[in-house]
XYZ file of C-alpha atoms in Angstrom:
343
model
C 20.339 10.822 -16.564
C 18.845 9.587 -19.985
C 18.976 6.717 -19.001
C 16.404 7.531 -15.676
C 13.961 8.301 -17.394
C 13.338 5.425 -20.203
C 12.775 3.267 -16.311
C 9.891 3.022 -15.149
C 10.566 3.596 -10.968
C 8.879 0.877 -9.185
C 6.813 0.990 -6.364
C 3.245 -0.714 -4.246
C 1.324 0.206 -7.951
C 3.196 -3.043 -9.164
C 2.418 -5.856 -7.012
C -1.386 -4.181 -7.384
C -1.102 -4.752 -11.713
C 0.711 -7.898 -11.406
C -2.449 -9.075 -7.954
C -4.808 -7.372 -10.553
C -3.383 -9.385 -13.551
C -3.504 -12.800 -11.849
C -6.978 -11.431 -11.565
C -8.162 -10.886 -14.781
C -6.486 -14.165 -16.011
C -8.833 -16.210 -13.408
C -11.737 -14.351 -13.740
C -15.019 -15.230 -15.345
C -15.347 -11.550 -18.133
C -18.769 -12.191 -16.751
C -17.417 -10.851 -13.260
C -15.507 -7.996 -14.283
C -18.108 -6.015 -16.798
C -21.733 -7.021 -15.428
C -22.635 -4.950 -12.369
C -26.584 -6.165 -13.667
C -26.197 -9.600 -11.464
C -25.478 -9.256 -8.180
C -23.341 -11.978 -7.720
C -20.694 -11.125 -10.326
C -20.451 -7.513 -8.871
C -17.119 -6.960 -7.572
C -14.347 -3.857 -7.544
C -10.787 -2.812 -6.058
C -10.249 0.833 -4.217
C -7.013 1.217 -2.712
C -6.458 3.830 -0.080
C -3.048 4.532 1.129
C 0.869 6.072 -0.045
C 1.784 4.579 -2.961
C 3.421 6.732 -6.290
C 1.239 6.360 -9.285
C 2.665 7.031 -12.652
C -0.814 7.334 -14.123
C -0.300 6.757 -18.566
C 1.337 3.982 -16.986
C -1.559 2.864 -16.096
C -4.132 3.498 -17.629
C -5.086 1.288 -19.344
C -5.723 -0.753 -15.876
C -9.617 -1.489 -15.568
C -9.360 -2.320 -12.272
C -7.967 0.670 -10.476
C -8.402 4.289 -12.572
C -6.818 6.959 -10.558
C -9.416 9.313 -8.512
C -8.557 12.406 -10.576
C -8.300 11.014 -13.942
C -10.553 13.506 -15.942
C -11.807 10.618 -17.764
C -12.478 8.229 -15.325
C -16.984 8.848 -14.542
C -17.739 5.311 -13.729
C -15.850 4.058 -11.383
C -18.228 0.237 -11.302
C -14.651 -1.380 -11.330
C -13.393 0.937 -8.683
C -10.968 3.496 -8.083
C -7.038 4.130 -6.747
C -7.208 7.389 -4.188
C -3.270 6.660 -2.991
C -1.810 9.084 -3.358
C 2.833 8.663 -2.909
C 3.578 10.779 0.736
C 0.528 9.891 2.558
C -0.370 9.126 5.559
C -2.946 8.112 8.134
C -3.021 11.667 10.260
C -3.051 14.624 8.661
C -0.349 16.615 10.026
C 1.930 13.454 7.485
C 3.691 15.730 4.853
C 0.426 18.182 5.088
C 0.180 20.059 1.321
C 2.043 17.547 -0.704
C 0.392 14.111 -0.473
C -3.542 14.021 -0.373
C -3.646 12.436 3.378
C -6.660 9.291 4.334
C -9.120 11.853 5.672
C -9.202 13.392 2.086
C -8.973 9.694 0.121
C -12.033 9.515 2.510
C -13.622 11.877 1.192
C -12.519 11.318 -1.760
C -14.427 7.950 -1.515
C -17.731 9.171 -0.556
C -17.704 10.627 -3.174
C -17.429 8.018 -4.991
C -20.256 6.563 -3.257
C -23.169 9.284 -3.696
C -21.782 9.091 -7.575
C -22.834 5.437 -7.474
C -25.728 4.879 -6.307
C -27.126 8.012 -8.565
C -25.852 6.009 -11.358
C -27.148 2.240 -9.988
C -29.234 2.294 -7.886
C -28.830 2.272 -4.370
C -29.584 -1.552 -3.560
C -27.387 -2.357 -6.630
C -24.354 0.558 -5.560
C -24.819 -1.483 -1.954
C -23.972 -4.898 -3.390
C -21.076 -3.219 -5.303
C -19.672 -1.917 -2.572
C -20.140 -5.248 0.192
C -18.111 -6.970 -2.857
C -15.509 -5.090 -3.057
C -12.236 -5.561 -2.313
C -10.949 -2.154 -0.242
C -7.392 -1.887 0.052
C -4.825 -0.487 2.486
C -1.059 0.147 1.939
C -0.837 3.151 4.807
C 1.121 3.667 7.480
C 4.722 3.650 7.240
C 4.945 7.700 6.976
C 3.582 8.207 10.157
C 6.209 6.575 11.746
C 8.911 7.622 10.062
C 8.654 11.416 9.816
C 8.891 11.713 13.719
C 12.240 10.905 13.250
C 13.305 13.093 11.032
C 12.519 15.808 12.823
C 14.119 16.042 16.257
C 11.903 18.630 17.347
C 8.590 16.667 16.918
C 10.459 12.963 18.024
C 11.087 15.136 21.550
C 8.066 15.447 22.223
C 5.789 12.535 21.255
C 5.033 9.786 23.205
C 5.217 6.273 20.879
C 3.227 4.199 21.792
C 0.696 6.461 22.463
C 1.792 7.721 18.923
C 1.300 3.874 17.390
C -2.743 3.928 18.770
C -3.554 7.194 17.758
C -1.701 6.124 13.943
C -4.500 2.352 14.638
C -7.044 4.549 16.194
C -7.339 7.762 12.633
C -7.407 3.912 10.522
C -9.297 2.289 12.084
C -12.166 5.274 12.045
C -11.612 5.437 7.565
C -12.952 1.545 8.056
C -16.083 2.102 9.962
C -16.994 5.259 7.592
C -16.276 2.849 4.277
C -17.981 -0.126 6.786
C -20.530 1.808 6.578
C -21.192 2.475 3.084
C -21.115 -1.136 2.587
C -17.432 -2.089 2.938
C -17.038 -4.895 4.316
C -13.237 -6.666 3.083
C -10.071 -4.913 3.863
C -6.733 -6.238 3.195
C -4.052 -4.426 4.604
C -0.468 -4.551 4.356
C 1.747 -4.496 7.455
C 3.959 -2.007 7.747
C 8.007 -2.753 7.011
C 10.978 -2.989 8.609
C 11.568 1.005 8.112
C 14.621 0.878 10.295
C 16.473 -0.966 7.258
C 15.333 1.247 4.140
C 18.702 2.466 2.515
C 16.981 6.479 3.632
C 16.784 5.549 7.869
C 20.684 4.019 7.247
C 21.655 7.477 5.975
C 19.875 9.176 8.823
C 20.928 6.821 11.738
C 22.716 9.602 13.971
C 25.607 6.665 14.903
C 26.636 7.022 11.122
C 27.196 3.214 11.328
C 25.220 1.682 8.362
C 23.066 -0.286 10.471
C 19.614 -0.576 10.674
C 17.399 1.976 12.674
C 15.505 -0.142 14.801
C 13.863 1.845 17.470
C 12.044 3.003 14.205
C 11.828 -1.052 13.014
C 10.580 -0.924 16.543
C 7.464 1.231 16.582
C 6.915 -0.644 13.163
C 7.118 -4.336 14.628
C 4.138 -2.302 17.659
C 1.845 -1.322 15.056
C 2.133 -4.955 13.062
C 1.377 -6.363 16.978
C -0.909 -4.072 17.377
C -3.294 -3.973 14.436
C -4.328 -7.113 13.739
C -5.967 -6.685 17.201
C -7.818 -3.965 16.625
C -8.970 -5.637 13.578
C -10.665 -8.467 14.753
C -11.654 -6.235 18.159
C -13.491 -4.475 14.962
C -14.577 -7.732 13.854
C -16.623 -8.657 16.721
C -18.433 -5.501 16.674
C -19.492 -4.976 13.300
C -21.402 -8.094 11.491
C -19.929 -9.164 7.748
C -16.698 -7.052 8.423
C -13.672 -9.260 7.087
C -10.177 -9.076 7.238
C -6.525 -9.592 5.812
C -3.419 -8.551 6.879
C -0.144 -9.401 4.862
C 3.371 -9.514 6.275
C 5.464 -6.654 5.014
C 7.683 -6.635 7.781
C 9.384 -10.517 7.542
C 9.159 -10.085 3.263
C 10.896 -7.197 3.680
C 13.215 -8.465 5.756
C 14.052 -12.412 4.476
C 14.897 -9.961 1.311
C 17.304 -7.118 3.420
C 19.267 -10.045 5.039
C 19.653 -12.813 2.488
C 18.985 -11.276 -0.420
C 21.492 -13.907 -2.891
C 18.291 -16.766 -2.370
C 15.876 -14.246 -3.493
C 17.807 -13.675 -6.285
C 19.668 -9.710 -6.111
C 22.621 -9.247 -4.910
C 22.572 -5.615 -3.170
C 19.898 -5.741 -0.117
C 20.780 -2.372 1.773
C 22.089 -0.075 -0.993
C 19.714 1.872 -3.735
C 20.455 1.433 -7.620
C 18.866 4.635 -7.631
C 19.788 7.790 -4.859
C 23.306 9.739 -3.449
C 25.174 9.463 -0.639
C 25.621 6.116 1.791
C 23.536 3.447 0.512
C 21.900 5.488 -1.927
C 20.478 7.769 1.097
C 18.897 10.624 -0.138
C 15.910 10.822 -2.338
C 17.692 12.007 -4.866
C 16.863 9.632 -7.688
C 15.757 11.086 -10.963
C 16.857 14.873 -9.622
C 13.556 14.644 -6.914
C 14.684 16.483 -4.130
C 14.736 20.341 -4.832
C 18.360 21.314 -5.166
C 19.906 18.161 -6.166
C 19.787 16.940 -10.057
C 22.216 14.736 -9.308
C 22.436 11.573 -8.430
C 23.918 7.912 -9.027
C 22.040 5.025 -11.561
C 23.286 1.725 -11.403
C 24.007 -0.373 -14.003
C 21.454 -2.830 -13.694
C 18.640 -2.305 -11.469
C 17.808 -5.604 -11.533
C 20.649 -6.730 -9.303
C 19.400 -4.494 -6.172
C 16.827 -4.884 -3.951
C 16.012 -1.228 -3.313
C 15.594 0.430 -6.619
C 15.723 4.431 -4.386
C 15.850 5.633 -1.116
C 12.726 4.107 0.319
C 11.506 1.323 -2.980
C 12.214 -2.592 -3.506
C 12.040 -2.644 -6.944
C 10.346 -4.256 -9.478
C 11.530 -7.957 -8.941
C 10.525 -7.218 -5.211
C 7.331 -6.576 -5.653
C 6.306 -9.957 -8.163
C 7.965 -11.707 -5.210
C 5.502 -9.856 -3.376
C 2.169 -9.788 -5.246
C 2.488 -14.064 -5.530
C 2.998 -14.498 -1.950
C -0.159 -12.349 -1.067
C -1.913 -13.436 -3.920
C -2.188 -17.037 -3.148
C -0.033 -17.662 0.415
C -0.443 -19.356 3.016
C -0.609 -17.550 6.512
C 2.870 -16.666 7.097
C 2.866 -14.621 4.070
C -1.231 -13.581 4.870
C -4.022 -14.042 7.016
C -6.659 -15.034 8.001
C -6.882 -15.265 3.801
C -4.829 -14.887 1.104
C -5.781 -11.917 -1.524
C -6.901 -14.679 -4.376
C -9.389 -15.849 -1.685
C -10.912 -11.554 -1.614
C -11.100 -11.359 -5.502
C -12.141 -14.989 -6.830
C -14.811 -14.511 -4.068
C -18.157 -12.493 -5.467
C -20.217 -13.453 -2.188
C -19.615 -12.655 1.489
C -21.132 -15.992 1.819
C -17.758 -17.357 0.739
C -15.378 -17.616 3.475
C -18.496 -19.449 5.671
C -17.843 -22.334 3.810
């Protein structure tokens, strides 16, 4: 047990940290600290689903948690993300801070920035900033965890509902000046250790029905974004193909430096699929922890390990269109002006 508490739980923020570390190395100091020059205003806003250790990431100047009482200025951006969050209000209500509330927090930040910097400077800051979204997986997985819910809903309609609600959030941010939006595609949900465990056949294979929803979302969402871009001037977006990135490592872990691609390092039950790592599940304090987490693609029932996120970060930062398109994150961060995309 003590060994667990000495370990860092990997999450989406590990690769955000790596992305931002790369950014800090590349960017000029004036770009990060100078908010009085219009060409240097840049911030990073994170939305969606993340497990965040605020103490571990307190020294990241670009993305302090919104609820951090010491975070008052916001000029480098804000982390609004919440572990377990979804796009829909019915996804983990009372457990996570959903997109509706995250958007409300963003609007409070926007008003605060306008008061502190003035309308012109604040608008310029928001228009040059990057808005990063990692959300949607929980919205698609929850119906399969509750058979009564699963029986009542139409899968295609559900996907359109999630996409419609997400683009509505994007539109609200656009109205406040947001122009550059980066999204992480839904991963292969049916191949997570937890869903392998939950599959009623019990054969340990991927739950293809859940992954099919992820595929449908990933196919339809870029179409919705392009329609949005056609309608709203200056809107730029990019989507990282997390489905393929993770599926490749599940199918061929040794190619990417892992020995195990199906089982979780930390958890309980078959495949480590019970989310009990660190005593996280009520009524279940016991869990198993592997000797070498680096050998496992998945650290716990839902999340890849730190090495995997490091690989994702590098690919998303400077990868080609097979990984992220139409722009990689380096292009989004390196240019403080929207005009840079036109050349």
